[in-house]
Coordinates of C-alpha atoms in Angstrom, one line a residue:
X1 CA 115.0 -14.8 18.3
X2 CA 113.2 -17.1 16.0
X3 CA 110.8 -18.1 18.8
X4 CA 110.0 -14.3 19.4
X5 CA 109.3 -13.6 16.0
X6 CA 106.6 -16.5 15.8
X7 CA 105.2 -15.8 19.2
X8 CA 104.7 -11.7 17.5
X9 CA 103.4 -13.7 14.2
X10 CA 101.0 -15.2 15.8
X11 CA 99.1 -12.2 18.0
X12 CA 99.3 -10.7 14.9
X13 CA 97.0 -12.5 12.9
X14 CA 94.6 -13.2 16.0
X15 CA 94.2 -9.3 16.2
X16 CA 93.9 -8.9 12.9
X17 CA 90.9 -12.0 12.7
X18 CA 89.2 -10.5 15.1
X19 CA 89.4 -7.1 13.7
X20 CA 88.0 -8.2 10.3
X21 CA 85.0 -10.1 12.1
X22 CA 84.4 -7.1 14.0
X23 CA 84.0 -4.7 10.9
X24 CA 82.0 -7.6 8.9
X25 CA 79.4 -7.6 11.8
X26 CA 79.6 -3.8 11.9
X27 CA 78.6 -3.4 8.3
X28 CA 76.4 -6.2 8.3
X29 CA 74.4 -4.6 10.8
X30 CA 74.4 -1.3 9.1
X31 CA 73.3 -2.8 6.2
X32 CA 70.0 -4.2 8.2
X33 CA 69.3 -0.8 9.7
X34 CA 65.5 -0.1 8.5
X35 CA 64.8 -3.0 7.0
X36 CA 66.0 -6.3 9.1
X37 CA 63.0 -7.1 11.6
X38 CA 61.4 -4.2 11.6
X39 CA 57.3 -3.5 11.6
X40 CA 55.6 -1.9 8.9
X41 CA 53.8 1.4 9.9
X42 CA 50.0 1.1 10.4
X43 CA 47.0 3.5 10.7
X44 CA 44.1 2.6 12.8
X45 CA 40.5 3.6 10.8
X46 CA 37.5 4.3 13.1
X47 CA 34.4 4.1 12.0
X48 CA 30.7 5.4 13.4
X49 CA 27.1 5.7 12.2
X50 CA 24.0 8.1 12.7
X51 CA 20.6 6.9 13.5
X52 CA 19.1 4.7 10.3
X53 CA 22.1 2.5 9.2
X54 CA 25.7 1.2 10.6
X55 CA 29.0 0.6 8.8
X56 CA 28.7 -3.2 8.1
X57 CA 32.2 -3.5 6.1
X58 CA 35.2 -3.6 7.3
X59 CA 33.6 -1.8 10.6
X60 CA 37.1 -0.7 12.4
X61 CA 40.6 -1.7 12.2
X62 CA 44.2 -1.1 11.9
X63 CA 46.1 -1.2 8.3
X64 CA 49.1 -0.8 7.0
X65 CA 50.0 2.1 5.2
X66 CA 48.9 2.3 1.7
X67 CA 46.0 0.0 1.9
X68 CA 43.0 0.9 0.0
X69 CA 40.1 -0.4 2.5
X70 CA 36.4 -1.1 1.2
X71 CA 33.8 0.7 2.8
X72 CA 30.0 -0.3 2.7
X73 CA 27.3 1.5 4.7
X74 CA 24.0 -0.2 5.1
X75 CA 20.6 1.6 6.4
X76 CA 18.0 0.3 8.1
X77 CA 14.4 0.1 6.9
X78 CA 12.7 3.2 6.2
X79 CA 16.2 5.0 6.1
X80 CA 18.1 6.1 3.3
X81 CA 22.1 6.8 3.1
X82 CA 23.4 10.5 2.6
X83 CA 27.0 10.4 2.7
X84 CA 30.3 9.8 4.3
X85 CA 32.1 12.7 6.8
X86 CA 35.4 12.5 8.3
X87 CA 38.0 11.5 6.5
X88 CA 38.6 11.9 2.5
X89 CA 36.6 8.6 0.7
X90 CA 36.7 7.6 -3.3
X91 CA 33.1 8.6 -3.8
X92 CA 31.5 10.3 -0.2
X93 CA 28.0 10.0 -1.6
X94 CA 27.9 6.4 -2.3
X95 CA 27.4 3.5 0.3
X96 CA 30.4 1.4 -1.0
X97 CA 33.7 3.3 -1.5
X98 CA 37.0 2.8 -0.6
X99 CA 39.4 4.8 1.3
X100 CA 43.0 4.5 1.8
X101 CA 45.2 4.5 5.0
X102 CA 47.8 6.6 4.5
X103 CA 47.3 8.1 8.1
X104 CA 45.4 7.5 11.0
X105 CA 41.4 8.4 9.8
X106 CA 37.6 8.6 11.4
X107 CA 34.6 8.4 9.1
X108 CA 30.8 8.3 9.5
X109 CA 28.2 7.1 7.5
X110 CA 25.0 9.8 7.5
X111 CA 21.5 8.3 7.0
X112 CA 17.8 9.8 6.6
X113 CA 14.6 8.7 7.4
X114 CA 12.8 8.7 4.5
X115 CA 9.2 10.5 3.6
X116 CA 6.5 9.4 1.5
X117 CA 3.5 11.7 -0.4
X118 CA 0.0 9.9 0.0
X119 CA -2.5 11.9 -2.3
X120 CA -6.4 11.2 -1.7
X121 CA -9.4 11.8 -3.4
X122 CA -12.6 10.7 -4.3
X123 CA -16.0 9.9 -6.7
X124 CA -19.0 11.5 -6.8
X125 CA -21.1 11.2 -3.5
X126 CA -18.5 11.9 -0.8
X127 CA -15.4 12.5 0.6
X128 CA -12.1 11.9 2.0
X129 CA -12.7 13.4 5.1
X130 CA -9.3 12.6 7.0
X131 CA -6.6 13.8 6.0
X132 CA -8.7 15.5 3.8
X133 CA -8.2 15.5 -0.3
X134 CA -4.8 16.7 -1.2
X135 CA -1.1 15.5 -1.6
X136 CA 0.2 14.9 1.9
X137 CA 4.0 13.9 3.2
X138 CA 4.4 11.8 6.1
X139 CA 7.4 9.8 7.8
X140 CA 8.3 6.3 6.5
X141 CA 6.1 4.0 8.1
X142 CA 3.5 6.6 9.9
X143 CA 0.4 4.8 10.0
X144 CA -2.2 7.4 8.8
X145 CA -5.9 7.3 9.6
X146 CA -8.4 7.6 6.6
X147 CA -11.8 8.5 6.9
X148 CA -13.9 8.6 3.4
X149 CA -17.9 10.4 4.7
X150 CA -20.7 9.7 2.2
X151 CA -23.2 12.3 1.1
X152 CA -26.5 12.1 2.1
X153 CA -28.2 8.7 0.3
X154 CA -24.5 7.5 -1.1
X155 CA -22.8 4.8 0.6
X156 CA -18.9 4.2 1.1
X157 CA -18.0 1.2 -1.8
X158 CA -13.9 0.5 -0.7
X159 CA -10.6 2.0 -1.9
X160 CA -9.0 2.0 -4.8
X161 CA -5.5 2.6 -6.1
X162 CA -2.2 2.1 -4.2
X163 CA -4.1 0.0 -1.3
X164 CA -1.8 -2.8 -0.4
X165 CA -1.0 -1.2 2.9
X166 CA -4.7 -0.2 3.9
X167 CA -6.2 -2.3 6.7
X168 CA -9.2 -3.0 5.0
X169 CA -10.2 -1.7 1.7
X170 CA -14.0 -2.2 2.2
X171 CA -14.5 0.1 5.1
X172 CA -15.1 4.1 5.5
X173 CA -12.5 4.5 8.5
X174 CA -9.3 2.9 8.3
X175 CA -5.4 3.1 7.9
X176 CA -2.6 2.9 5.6
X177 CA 0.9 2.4 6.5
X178 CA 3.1 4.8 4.4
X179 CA 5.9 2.7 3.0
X180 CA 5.4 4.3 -0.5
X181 CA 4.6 7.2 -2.3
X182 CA 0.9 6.3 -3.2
X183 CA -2.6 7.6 -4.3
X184 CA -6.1 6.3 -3.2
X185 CA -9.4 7.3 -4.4
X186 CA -12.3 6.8 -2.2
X187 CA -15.3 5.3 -3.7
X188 CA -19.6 6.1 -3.3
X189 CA -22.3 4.8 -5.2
X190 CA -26.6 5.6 -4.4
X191 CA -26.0 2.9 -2.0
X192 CA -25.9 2.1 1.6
X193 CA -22.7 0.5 0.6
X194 CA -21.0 -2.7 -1.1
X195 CA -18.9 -3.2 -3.9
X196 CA -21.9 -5.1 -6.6
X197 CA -20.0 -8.2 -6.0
X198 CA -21.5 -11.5 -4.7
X199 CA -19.2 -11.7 -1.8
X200 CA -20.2 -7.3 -0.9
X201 CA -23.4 -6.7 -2.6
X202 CA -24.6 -3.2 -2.9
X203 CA -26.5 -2.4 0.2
X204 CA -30.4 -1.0 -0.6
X205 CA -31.7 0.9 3.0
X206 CA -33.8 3.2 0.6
X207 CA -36.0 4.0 -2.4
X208 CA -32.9 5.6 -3.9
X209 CA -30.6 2.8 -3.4
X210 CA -33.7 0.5 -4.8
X211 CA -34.3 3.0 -7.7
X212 CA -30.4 2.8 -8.5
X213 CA -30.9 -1.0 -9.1
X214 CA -31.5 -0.2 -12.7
X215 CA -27.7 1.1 -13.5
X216 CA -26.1 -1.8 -12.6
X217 CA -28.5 -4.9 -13.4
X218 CA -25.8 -7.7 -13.6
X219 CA -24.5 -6.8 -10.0
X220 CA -25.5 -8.0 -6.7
X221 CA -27.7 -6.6 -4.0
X222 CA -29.4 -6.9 -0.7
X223 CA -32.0 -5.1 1.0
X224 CA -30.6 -4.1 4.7
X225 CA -34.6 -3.0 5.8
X226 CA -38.2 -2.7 5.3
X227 CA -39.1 0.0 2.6
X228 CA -42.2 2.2 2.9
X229 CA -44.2 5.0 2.0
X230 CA -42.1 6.9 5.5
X231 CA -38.9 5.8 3.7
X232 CA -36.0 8.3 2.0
X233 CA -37.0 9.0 -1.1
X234 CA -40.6 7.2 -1.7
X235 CA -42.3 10.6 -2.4
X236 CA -40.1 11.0 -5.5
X237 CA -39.8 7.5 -7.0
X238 CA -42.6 4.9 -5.9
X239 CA -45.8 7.5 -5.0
X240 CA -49.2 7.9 -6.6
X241 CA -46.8 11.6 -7.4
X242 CA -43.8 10.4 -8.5
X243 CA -43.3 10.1 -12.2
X244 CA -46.1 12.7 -13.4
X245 CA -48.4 10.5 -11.3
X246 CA -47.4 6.6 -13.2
X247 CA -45.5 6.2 -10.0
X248 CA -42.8 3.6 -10.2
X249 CA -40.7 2.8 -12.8
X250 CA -40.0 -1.0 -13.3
X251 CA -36.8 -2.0 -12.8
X252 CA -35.7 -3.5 -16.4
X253 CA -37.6 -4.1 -19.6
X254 CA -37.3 -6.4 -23.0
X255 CA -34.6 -3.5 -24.7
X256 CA -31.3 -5.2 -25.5
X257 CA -29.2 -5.7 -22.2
X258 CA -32.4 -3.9 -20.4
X259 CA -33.1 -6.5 -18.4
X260 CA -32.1 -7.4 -14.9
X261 CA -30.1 -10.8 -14.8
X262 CA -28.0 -10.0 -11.3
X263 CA -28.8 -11.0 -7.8
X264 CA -31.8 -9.2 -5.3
X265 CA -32.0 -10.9 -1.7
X266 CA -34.3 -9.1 0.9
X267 CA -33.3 -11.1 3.5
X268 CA -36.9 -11.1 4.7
X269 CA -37.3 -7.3 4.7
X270 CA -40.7 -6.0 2.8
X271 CA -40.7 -3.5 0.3
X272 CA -44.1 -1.6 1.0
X273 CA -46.7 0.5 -0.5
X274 CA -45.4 0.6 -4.5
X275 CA -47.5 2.2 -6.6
X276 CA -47.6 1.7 -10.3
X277 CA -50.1 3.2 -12.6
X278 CA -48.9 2.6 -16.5
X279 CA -52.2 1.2 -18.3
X280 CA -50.5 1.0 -21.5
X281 CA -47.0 -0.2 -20.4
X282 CA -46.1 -4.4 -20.7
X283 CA -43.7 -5.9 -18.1
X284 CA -44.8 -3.8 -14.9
X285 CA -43.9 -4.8 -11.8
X286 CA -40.7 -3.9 -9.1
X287 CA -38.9 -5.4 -11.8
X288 CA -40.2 -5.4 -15.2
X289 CA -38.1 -8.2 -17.0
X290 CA -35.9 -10.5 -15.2
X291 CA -34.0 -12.5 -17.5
X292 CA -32.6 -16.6 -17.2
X293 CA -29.6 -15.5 -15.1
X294 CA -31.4 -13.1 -12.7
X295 CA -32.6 -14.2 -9.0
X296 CA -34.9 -12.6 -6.8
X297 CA -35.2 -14.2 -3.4
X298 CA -36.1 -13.7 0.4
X299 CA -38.0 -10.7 -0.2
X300 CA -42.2 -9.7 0.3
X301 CA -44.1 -6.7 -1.7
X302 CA -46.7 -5.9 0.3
X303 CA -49.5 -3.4 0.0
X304 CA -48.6 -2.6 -3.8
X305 CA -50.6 -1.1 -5.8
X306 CA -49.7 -2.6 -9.8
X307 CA -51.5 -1.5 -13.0
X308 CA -50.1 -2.5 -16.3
X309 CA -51.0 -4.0 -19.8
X310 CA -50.0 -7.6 -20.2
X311 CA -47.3 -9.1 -17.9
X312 CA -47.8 -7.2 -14.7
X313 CA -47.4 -7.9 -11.3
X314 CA -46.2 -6.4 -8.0
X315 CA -42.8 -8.3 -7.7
X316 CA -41.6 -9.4 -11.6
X317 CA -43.8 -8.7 -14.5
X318 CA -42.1 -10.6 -17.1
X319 CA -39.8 -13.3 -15.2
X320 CA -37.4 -15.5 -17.5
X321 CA -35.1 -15.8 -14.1
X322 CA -35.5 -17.4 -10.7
X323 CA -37.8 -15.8 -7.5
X324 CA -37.7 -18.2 -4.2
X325 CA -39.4 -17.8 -1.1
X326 CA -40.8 -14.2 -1.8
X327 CA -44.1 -12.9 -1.9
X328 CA -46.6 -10.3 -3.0
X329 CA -50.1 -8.8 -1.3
X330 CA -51.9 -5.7 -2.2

């Protein structure tokens, strides 16, 4: 009897061991459901671009849910950014924004080429022929053709104002590359062309452009060819008619800053058949007074025709400056 009982004893607390492991494993495992080893949920974000610009940050991924992603959209030169579409962003009109993965999302960054407004005009003695003188828009780096057409005896000079993208400032048909809103004037003096300065000397290719000498007698000139009685404008300024019949009128005199102190080369051109008649006038000649810091070179007067009381002559008639290797007959 005693041996049965133990042998019962025994089973009995075996079963009931492996009963209570069994419901510790049970619950232990119910306790883990949801949590123990298992993957957070994630969203995938997509991400495109229209012509001008690309999503540079973070591009495309996959996030967990709840993570508030940066965003940055970058355009390319000439473009601008407009906005995001899609999915919902923080701010869809700014290039960095944040959006946050709380589902699976697409977005796209819009861009825009951008356009610029060139306005033209111009000085006295011409005009802006192409495009014409107005306010025009183009396209973010259109390269535009300008044109600037002298009246009759005015010369193209450069252009002036927003010319950093012009080809070359200093002549009549060129570009400009539109990477700005800008404005340009286009520029004529009474001369064949030039700027006045030593390195684009106003051009003289007629008795006008010689005449217009006077009104800027500190800048630099050259003569482009020979000057004569067939020449634009000799009728008016240097004939035995012009000027109620005294002819020329000398370029510079002894009034205070009156007298020429710039820079004449003929460049071996002849300036022919001046006539001067002014009996009672001083300091006659092609140039009446030529101060210390004036020069007068390369150049012939022939066939002139010089009266004048006191300093006279056909070339200089009071000369302070410098004349080399020019020459006078008549």
């Amino acid at each position: 009897m005693k041996i049965i009982l133990g042998s019962w004893i025994h089973r009995y607390w075996k079963k009931l061991g492996i009963f209570l492991i069994t419901v510790v494993l049970v619950m232990g495992l119910a306790s883990c459901e949801g949590s123990c080893g298992a993957l957070p949920v994630q969203y995938d974000l997509t991400s495109s671009s229209t012509e001008g610009g690309q999503v540079i940050i973070p591009g495309e991924g996959t996030y967990a849910d709840g993570t508030i992603v940066t965003l940055e959209a970058m355009p390319d030169e000439c473009y601008e950014f407009v906005n995001w579409t899609g999915a919902d962003v923080a701010d869809p009109y700014s290039p960095i924004t944040t959006i946050t993965m709380d589902e699976a999302k697409s977005i796209t960054a819009n861009f825009a080429l951008l356009s610029y407004d060139l306005t033209a005009d111009s000085t006295d003695g011409g005009a802006v022929t192409s495009p014409g003188e107005d306010t025009f828009t183009y396209d973010c780096g259109m390269v535009v053709a300008l044109v600037a057409t002298p009246d009759a005896y005015y010369g193209f000079v450069e252009w002036t104002g927003n010319v950093d993208t012009i080809a070359d400032v200093y002549d009549d048909s060129t570009t400009i590359t539109m990477n700005g809103d800008y404005s340009i004037t286009a520029n004529f003096s009474l001369f064949a062309g030039g700027n006045g300065t030593a390195e684009y000397p106003y051009q003289i290719a007629d008795w006008w452009h010689l005449d217009n000498v006077r009104n800027y007698l500190s800048s630099h000139f050259i003569v482009i060819n020979d000057l004569d009685l067939n020449s634009v404008g000799y009728t008016e300024l240097a004939s035995a008619t012009a000027n109620e019949g005294k002819g020329w009128q000398p370029i510079g005199s002894t009034a205070v800053n009156d007298a020429f102190v710039g820079s004449f080369d003929g460049q071996g051109y002849e300036i022919c058949d001046l006539f001067i008649d002014r009996p009672d006038e001083p300091d006659v000649g092609l140039f009446g007074v030529v101060e210390e810091l004036g020069v007068i070179e390369n150049v012939g007067v022939v066939n002139g025709n010089v009266t004048g009381n006191g300093d006279a002559g056909s070339l200089v008639g009071k000369n302070e400056g410098t004349v080399s290797n020019s020459y006078s007959t008549g």
